[in-house]
Short mmCIF file of C-alpha atoms in Angstrom, two decimals:
data_model
loop_
_atom_site.label_atom_id
_atom_site.label_comp_id
_atom_site.label_asym_id
_atom_site.label_seq_id
_atom_site.Cartn_x
_atom_site.Cartn_y
_atom_site.Cartn_z
CA MET A 1 25.11 -38.72 -95.66
CA ALA A 2 21.83 -39.98 -94.12
CA VAL A 3 19.56 -41.95 -96.36
CA VAL A 4 15.77 -41.30 -96.09
CA PRO A 5 13.62 -44.35 -96.72
CA ASP A 6 11.26 -44.28 -99.68
CA LYS A 7 8.31 -44.97 -97.40
CA VAL A 8 8.89 -41.74 -95.48
CA LEU A 9 9.18 -39.70 -98.70
CA LEU A 10 5.93 -41.14 -99.95
CA GLN A 11 4.15 -40.13 -96.74
CA TYR A 12 5.43 -36.54 -96.96
CA SER A 13 4.37 -36.34 -100.58
CA LEU A 14 0.85 -37.49 -99.78
CA ILE A 15 0.59 -34.98 -96.95
CA ASP A 16 1.76 -32.13 -99.21
CA LEU A 17 -0.66 -33.10 -101.98
CA THR A 18 -3.54 -33.35 -99.54
CA TYR A 19 -2.79 -29.91 -98.08
CA ILE A 20 -2.48 -28.27 -101.50
CA SER A 21 -5.71 -29.76 -102.84
CA LYS A 22 -7.76 -28.67 -99.79
CA PRO A 23 -9.90 -25.59 -100.58
CA ASP A 24 -9.34 -22.31 -98.76
CA ARG A 25 -11.17 -22.06 -95.44
CA VAL A 26 -14.11 -19.59 -95.40
CA GLU A 27 -13.98 -17.20 -92.50
CA GLU A 28 -17.21 -17.11 -90.52
CA PRO A 29 -18.56 -13.73 -89.33
CA TRP A 30 -17.90 -12.83 -85.73
CA ARG A 31 -20.51 -13.95 -83.26
CA GLU A 32 -20.60 -13.34 -79.56
CA ASN A 33 -20.00 -16.47 -77.50
CA LEU A 34 -22.93 -16.49 -75.13
CA ASN A 35 -21.51 -19.44 -73.23
CA LEU A 36 -18.80 -17.30 -71.61
CA GLN A 37 -19.36 -16.40 -67.97
CA ILE A 38 -17.57 -14.04 -65.63
CA ILE A 39 -16.76 -15.71 -62.32
CA CYS A 40 -14.95 -14.46 -59.27
CA LYS A 41 -11.32 -15.62 -59.31
CA ASP A 42 -11.33 -15.94 -55.52
CA CYS A 43 -14.70 -17.61 -54.88
CA LYS A 44 -15.00 -19.46 -58.20
CA GLU A 45 -18.72 -19.99 -57.58
CA ILE A 46 -20.86 -21.49 -60.32
CA PRO A 47 -23.29 -19.96 -61.02
CA PRO A 48 -21.48 -16.73 -60.18
CA ASN A 49 -22.96 -14.35 -57.62
CA ILE A 50 -22.09 -11.07 -59.32
CA ALA A 51 -23.94 -7.75 -59.08
CA GLU A 52 -23.66 -4.63 -61.24
CA GLU A 53 -23.63 -1.44 -59.21
CA PHE A 54 -24.63 1.24 -61.71
CA SER A 55 -24.34 4.02 -59.15
CA SER A 56 -20.58 3.48 -58.89
CA GLY A 57 -20.07 1.80 -62.27
CA ASP A 58 -18.54 -1.36 -60.77
CA MET A 59 -19.13 -5.08 -61.18
CA VAL A 60 -18.76 -6.68 -57.73
CA CYS A 61 -18.84 -10.21 -56.37
CA ASP A 62 -21.63 -10.29 -53.78
CA THR A 63 -19.94 -13.14 -51.86
CA CYS A 64 -16.47 -11.71 -51.17
CA GLY A 65 -16.80 -8.10 -52.39
CA LEU A 66 -14.05 -8.34 -55.01
CA VAL A 67 -14.37 -5.71 -57.77
CA LEU A 68 -14.28 -7.57 -61.09
CA GLY A 69 -14.83 -4.63 -63.44
CA ASP A 70 -15.20 -0.88 -63.45
CA ARG A 71 -16.78 1.74 -65.69
CA ILE A 72 -19.93 -0.30 -66.29
CA VAL A 73 -22.39 1.53 -68.59
CA ASP A 74 -25.97 1.74 -67.34
CA THR A 75 -28.14 0.47 -70.22
CA ARG A 76 -31.45 0.80 -68.39
CA SER A 77 -34.12 3.38 -69.19
CA GLU A 78 -33.59 6.86 -67.85
CA TRP A 79 -36.65 8.20 -66.05
CA ARG A 80 -35.26 11.52 -64.93
CA THR A 81 -36.45 14.59 -66.85
CA PHE A 82 -34.01 17.19 -65.43
CA SER A 83 -36.95 19.61 -65.23
CA ASN A 84 -35.94 20.73 -61.72
CA ASP A 85 -32.45 21.71 -62.88
CA ASP A 86 -33.68 24.31 -65.35
CA GLN A 87 -34.07 27.97 -64.46
CA ASN A 88 -36.20 29.10 -67.45
CA ASN A 89 -39.26 26.96 -66.74
CA ASP A 90 -38.40 24.67 -69.65
CA ASP A 91 -37.95 20.92 -69.63
CA PRO A 92 -34.45 20.20 -70.97
CA SER A 93 -35.23 16.57 -71.70
CA ARG A 94 -32.39 14.81 -73.48
CA VAL A 95 -34.74 12.91 -75.77
CA GLY A 96 -37.07 14.33 -78.41
CA ASP A 97 -40.78 13.86 -78.85
CA GLY A 98 -42.06 10.71 -80.52
CA ALA A 99 -42.63 10.96 -84.26
CA ASN A 100 -46.14 12.04 -85.18
CA PRO A 101 -47.53 9.68 -87.86
CA LEU A 102 -49.97 12.40 -88.94
CA LEU A 103 -47.17 14.70 -90.12
CA ASN A 104 -44.83 14.32 -93.08
CA GLY A 105 -41.03 14.34 -92.99
CA SER A 106 -38.49 13.08 -90.48
CA GLN A 107 -39.53 15.66 -87.82
CA LEU A 108 -35.94 15.84 -86.56
CA GLN A 109 -35.35 19.52 -87.28
CA THR A 110 -33.43 21.65 -84.82
CA SER A 111 -35.20 24.74 -83.50
CA ILE A 112 -33.19 27.84 -82.56
CA ALA A 113 -34.77 29.75 -79.70
CA PHE A 114 -33.88 33.43 -79.34
CA GLY A 115 -35.23 34.01 -75.79
CA ASP A 116 -32.96 36.64 -74.21
CA GLY A 117 -30.17 36.05 -76.71
CA GLY A 118 -30.46 39.48 -78.25
CA ALA A 119 -30.71 40.63 -81.86
CA LYS A 120 -28.33 38.03 -83.31
CA ALA A 121 -30.23 35.14 -81.77
CA ARG A 122 -33.48 36.59 -83.12
CA GLU A 123 -32.01 36.85 -86.62
CA LEU A 124 -30.79 33.23 -86.44
CA HIS A 125 -34.24 32.13 -85.32
CA ARG A 126 -35.91 33.98 -88.20
CA ALA A 127 -33.45 32.63 -90.78
CA GLN A 128 -33.85 29.07 -89.52
CA ASN A 129 -37.65 29.35 -89.72
CA LYS A 130 -37.40 30.47 -93.35
CA VAL A 131 -35.22 27.49 -94.23
CA THR A 132 -37.33 24.85 -92.45
CA HIS A 133 -40.74 26.40 -93.17
CA ASP A 134 -43.09 23.83 -94.69
CA LYS A 135 -46.43 25.15 -95.88
CA GLY A 136 -47.93 21.65 -96.15
CA THR A 137 -47.15 20.86 -92.52
CA LYS A 138 -48.60 24.20 -91.43
CA THR A 139 -51.86 23.42 -93.27
CA LEU A 140 -52.08 19.99 -91.67
CA LEU A 141 -51.47 21.36 -88.18
CA ALA A 142 -54.19 23.99 -88.63
CA ALA A 143 -56.65 21.33 -89.84
CA TYR A 144 -55.77 18.97 -86.98
CA LYS A 145 -56.30 21.75 -84.47
CA GLU A 146 -59.75 22.49 -85.89
CA ILE A 147 -60.74 18.79 -85.93
CA GLY A 148 -59.63 18.38 -82.33
CA ALA A 149 -61.54 21.47 -81.21
CA LEU A 150 -64.75 20.37 -82.97
CA CYS A 151 -64.60 16.85 -81.54
CA ASP A 152 -63.87 18.12 -78.02
CA ALA A 153 -66.80 20.55 -78.22
CA TRP A 154 -69.25 17.65 -78.67
CA HIS A 155 -67.36 15.18 -76.43
CA ILE A 156 -66.63 12.89 -79.37
CA PRO A 157 -64.10 10.14 -78.41
CA LYS A 158 -60.42 10.65 -79.19
CA ASN A 159 -60.25 7.65 -81.52
CA VAL A 160 -62.82 9.39 -83.75
CA SER A 161 -60.70 12.55 -83.75
CA ASP A 162 -57.57 10.58 -84.70
CA THR A 163 -59.44 8.73 -87.46
CA ALA A 164 -60.74 12.02 -88.88
CA LYS A 165 -57.20 13.45 -88.88
CA HIS A 166 -55.89 10.37 -90.68
CA LEU A 167 -58.63 10.65 -93.33
CA PHE A 168 -57.88 14.35 -93.84
CA LYS A 169 -54.18 13.57 -94.26
CA MET A 170 -54.99 11.02 -96.99
CA VAL A 171 -56.98 13.68 -98.85
CA ASN A 172 -54.27 16.30 -98.38
CA ASP A 173 -51.42 14.00 -99.50
CA ALA A 174 -53.31 13.04 -102.65
CA GLY A 175 -54.08 16.68 -103.46
CA ALA A 176 -57.76 15.89 -103.95
CA PHE A 177 -60.71 18.30 -103.61
CA ARG A 178 -58.63 21.39 -104.30
CA GLY A 179 -61.68 23.53 -105.02
CA LYS A 180 -63.53 22.49 -101.88
CA SER A 181 -63.47 24.52 -98.69
CA GLN A 182 -61.35 23.03 -95.94
CA ASP A 183 -64.29 23.26 -93.52
CA VAL A 184 -66.41 21.11 -95.87
CA VAL A 185 -63.70 18.43 -96.13
CA ILE A 186 -63.23 18.44 -92.34
CA ALA A 187 -66.98 18.01 -91.82
CA GLY A 188 -67.01 15.04 -94.22
CA CYS A 189 -64.00 13.43 -92.52
CA ILE A 190 -65.61 13.76 -89.06
CA PHE A 191 -68.88 12.30 -90.36
CA ILE A 192 -67.09 9.28 -91.88
CA ALA A 193 -64.85 8.83 -88.83
CA CYS A 194 -67.90 8.65 -86.56
CA ARG A 195 -69.33 5.85 -88.69
CA GLN A 196 -66.00 4.04 -88.88
CA CYS A 197 -65.70 4.06 -85.06
CA HIS A 198 -69.33 2.92 -84.57
CA VAL A 199 -70.46 6.17 -82.93
CA PRO A 200 -72.51 7.56 -85.84
CA ARG A 201 -73.75 11.13 -85.99
CA THR A 202 -76.52 12.38 -88.22
CA PHE A 203 -76.21 15.06 -90.91
CA ARG A 204 -78.15 17.38 -88.65
CA GLU A 205 -75.68 16.90 -85.79
CA ILE A 206 -72.65 17.45 -88.03
CA PHE A 207 -74.35 20.59 -89.39
CA ALA A 208 -74.87 21.89 -85.86
CA LEU A 209 -71.22 21.13 -85.08
CA THR A 210 -69.45 22.48 -88.17
CA LYS A 211 -72.03 24.95 -89.57
CA VAL A 212 -71.68 23.27 -92.98
CA SER A 213 -75.04 22.74 -94.69
CA LYS A 214 -76.53 19.25 -94.75
CA LYS A 215 -76.56 19.36 -98.55
CA GLU A 216 -72.81 20.04 -98.68
CA ILE A 217 -72.12 17.34 -96.08
CA GLY A 218 -74.04 14.81 -98.17
CA ARG A 219 -72.15 15.74 -101.34
CA ILE A 220 -68.69 15.64 -99.76
CA PHE A 221 -69.56 12.38 -97.98
CA LYS A 222 -70.32 10.62 -101.27
CA SER A 223 -67.21 12.08 -102.92
CA LEU A 224 -64.97 11.06 -100.02
CA GLU A 225 -66.37 7.54 -99.97
CA LYS A 226 -65.52 7.10 -103.68
CA PHE A 227 -62.07 8.63 -103.17
CA PHE A 228 -61.14 6.42 -100.20
CA ALA A 229 -62.48 3.30 -101.95
CA ALA A 230 -60.34 4.08 -105.03
CA GLN A 231 -57.28 4.72 -102.84
CA ASN A 232 -57.80 1.44 -101.01
CA GLN A 233 -58.19 -0.51 -104.27
CA ALA A 234 -55.04 1.02 -105.75
CA LYS A 235 -53.09 0.20 -102.58
CA ALA A 236 -54.34 -3.39 -102.57
CA ASP A 237 -53.40 -3.84 -106.25
CA THR A 238 -49.88 -2.58 -105.57
CA VAL A 239 -49.44 -5.03 -102.68
CA LEU A 240 -50.75 -7.97 -104.70
CA GLN A 241 -48.53 -7.16 -107.68
CA ALA A 242 -45.51 -7.20 -105.37
CA GLY A 243 -46.50 -10.68 -104.16
CA GLY A 244 -47.65 -9.54 -100.73
CA ILE A 245 -50.79 -10.11 -98.71
CA VAL A 246 -53.29 -7.33 -98.11
CA ASN A 247 -53.74 -6.52 -94.42
CA PRO A 248 -57.50 -6.33 -93.75
CA ASN A 249 -56.91 -4.11 -90.70
CA ASP A 250 -55.13 -1.52 -92.85
CA SER A 251 -57.82 -1.17 -95.49
CA TYR A 252 -60.69 1.29 -95.75
CA ASN A 253 -64.11 -0.19 -95.10
CA THR A 254 -67.05 1.49 -96.81
CA THR A 255 -69.50 2.79 -94.22
CA THR A 256 -73.14 1.82 -94.06
CA SER A 257 -76.11 4.05 -93.36
CA THR A 258 -76.96 4.81 -89.75
CA ASN A 259 -79.71 2.63 -88.31
CA ALA A 260 -81.97 3.03 -85.28
CA HIS A 261 -80.13 0.31 -83.33
CA GLU A 262 -76.91 2.38 -83.24
CA LEU A 263 -78.72 5.55 -82.18
CA CYS A 264 -80.70 3.98 -79.33
CA ILE A 265 -77.74 3.42 -77.02
CA ARG A 266 -76.62 7.06 -77.22
CA TYR A 267 -80.10 8.51 -76.81
CA CYS A 268 -80.83 6.20 -73.86
CA SER A 269 -77.60 7.28 -72.19
CA GLN A 270 -78.57 10.95 -72.54
CA LEU A 271 -82.02 10.16 -71.09
CA SER A 272 -80.42 8.33 -68.08
CA LEU A 273 -82.22 5.06 -68.82
CA ASN A 274 -80.94 1.83 -67.29
CA GLN A 275 -79.14 -0.89 -69.21
CA LYS A 276 -82.15 -3.22 -69.47
CA THR A 277 -84.33 -0.52 -71.04
CA THR A 278 -81.52 0.32 -73.46
CA MET A 279 -81.19 -3.33 -74.50
CA VAL A 280 -84.97 -3.63 -74.99
CA SER A 281 -85.03 -0.51 -77.19
CA GLN A 282 -82.19 -1.89 -79.33
CA GLN A 283 -83.86 -5.29 -79.71
CA LEU A 284 -87.12 -3.54 -80.52
CA ALA A 285 -85.34 -1.57 -83.26
CA ASP A 286 -84.04 -4.83 -84.76
CA LYS A 287 -87.47 -6.50 -84.64
CA MET A 288 -89.10 -3.38 -86.05
CA SER A 289 -86.99 -3.63 -89.21
CA THR A 290 -87.89 -7.31 -89.54
CA VAL A 291 -91.63 -6.77 -89.11
CA GLY A 292 -91.56 -3.61 -91.23
CA ALA A 293 -93.57 -1.56 -88.76
CA LEU A 294 -91.77 1.72 -89.49
CA ALA A 295 -90.72 1.13 -93.08
CA GLY A 296 -89.78 4.39 -94.78
CA ARG A 297 -89.26 6.31 -91.52
CA SER A 298 -85.95 8.01 -90.78
CA PRO A 299 -83.60 6.33 -88.26
CA LEU A 300 -84.08 9.29 -85.91
CA SER A 301 -87.86 8.86 -85.76
CA ALA A 302 -87.57 5.09 -85.46
CA ALA A 303 -85.03 5.26 -82.62
CA ALA A 304 -87.10 7.86 -80.75
CA ALA A 305 -90.29 5.77 -81.11
CA CYS A 306 -88.49 2.61 -79.91
CA ILE A 307 -87.19 4.41 -76.84
CA TYR A 308 -90.65 5.84 -76.11
CA PHE A 309 -92.14 2.33 -76.42
CA ALA A 310 -89.42 0.58 -74.36
CA SER A 311 -89.27 3.17 -71.56
CA HIS A 312 -93.03 2.86 -70.87
CA LEU A 313 -92.99 -0.93 -71.24
CA MET A 314 -90.13 -1.36 -68.73
CA GLY A 315 -91.61 1.01 -66.16
CA TYR A 316 -89.19 3.93 -66.63
CA PRO A 317 -91.32 6.23 -68.81
CA ARG A 318 -89.96 9.24 -70.70
CA THR A 319 -92.26 11.76 -72.29
CA ALA A 320 -92.26 12.44 -76.01
CA LYS A 321 -91.07 15.97 -75.27
CA GLU A 322 -87.97 14.72 -73.37
CA ILE A 323 -87.07 12.29 -76.15
CA SER A 324 -87.61 14.93 -78.84
CA LEU A 325 -85.01 17.21 -77.22
CA VAL A 326 -82.44 14.42 -77.41
CA ALA A 327 -83.30 12.93 -80.81
CA GLY A 328 -83.97 16.21 -82.59
CA VAL A 329 -87.42 15.23 -83.90
CA SER A 330 -90.79 16.65 -82.93
CA ASP A 331 -92.90 15.00 -80.25
CA GLY A 332 -95.75 14.67 -82.77
CA THR A 333 -93.51 12.58 -85.03
CA ILE A 334 -92.62 10.35 -82.07
CA ARG A 335 -96.28 9.76 -81.20
CA THR A 336 -97.18 9.02 -84.81
CA SER A 337 -94.36 6.46 -85.09
CA TYR A 338 -95.34 4.98 -81.73
CA LYS A 339 -98.88 4.35 -82.98
CA LEU A 340 -97.45 2.19 -85.77
CA LEU A 341 -95.42 0.21 -83.24
CA GLU A 342 -98.36 -0.18 -80.86
CA VAL A 343 -100.42 -1.83 -83.61
CA GLU A 344 -97.74 -4.52 -84.00
CA LYS A 345 -97.01 -4.89 -80.27
CA ASP A 346 -97.92 -8.59 -80.19
CA LYS A 347 -95.24 -9.35 -82.78
CA LEU A 348 -92.65 -6.99 -81.31
CA ILE A 349 -92.78 -7.72 -77.56
CA ASP A 350 -90.61 -10.60 -76.37
CA PRO A 351 -92.15 -12.49 -73.40
CA ALA A 352 -88.75 -12.45 -71.67
CA TRP A 353 -88.96 -8.66 -71.38
CA LEU A 354 -92.07 -8.91 -69.18
CA LYS A 355 -90.28 -11.04 -66.57
CA VAL A 356 -88.30 -8.03 -65.38
CA GLU A 357 -89.60 -6.12 -62.38
CA LYS A 358 -91.85 -3.14 -63.26
CA ALA A 359 -92.26 -4.41 -66.83
CA ASP A 360 -95.91 -4.62 -67.87
CA ILE A 361 -97.65 -4.41 -71.20
CA ASN A 362 -100.39 -2.34 -69.58
CA ASN A 363 -97.85 0.45 -69.00
CA LEU A 364 -97.95 1.31 -72.70
CA PRO A 365 -99.83 4.54 -73.45
CA LYS A 366 -103.19 4.09 -75.13
CA VAL A 367 -103.44 5.22 -78.72
#
């Protein structure tokens, strides 16, 4: 019988004890090895010269032409719409429309079209409409359609229309102003949206657009401002309590009253005045508020008087009648406001304005 030395037994014992005392190995989650490369087994070029032919679904070596793989899936974007393959003048696109953030729900419902399917298809279509009918969504869509039509009628920018729709959705989701007419709420949302997007409209212009009285527009404007401010404060408190940071771009900013400076650029554009005259009228409106020449006058009268003053000063005169048609104030009011500006002309006129061609202080009408 063979005899095993004690030294060897001691080594085996230490190995066994070490193996037993070692903790179990933790399995790491699977991760793709990005260092692996596919190379041609014939060319063995590094870096490999391999092309994916999506038309045939093959992976081919461009050097020798050896096919290294087949049934390659094309992961690129698909630009084809298949609209030419349809016979019913419909676009059978294989992707749905993008989600509309102005509507509630997942918006992934399936619509059953009856077309020429007969009575059974029509019954399925009617039953499916009853199941998926959402009165809230129908109300929102009707309001959005009206807001879009009103904004398009007065050539108001699309960002104003989208802002007004978003404001109306906030009111609708909160269930506020239940007793108010929808037309009144829409008029208030459009008025606030114009101020938020820095293209302000006056109460008179919103009245002409929506046929809602100026008194009602003023009331709903104040109520909406308080409502949106309360909503914004509640949202900010919720974020802060959760330990987050309030996003300043996602908060509601209280609007300020319309001033003559903001109205001048739109009125000058409608009067076909050049950029220099427009800039002078805006600067004149700013100086006017500093000097206090037209203190107590409405922004409409002040803007009209500044344009009347600047257009004559810069050599591109517009009559008080022309400006009154654009600003919506009488020509007598414009002349009266102009007299107050003409008295303070030495304080209002910047010497740099007179360096422009055709600009002359003698062009100003005599009071």
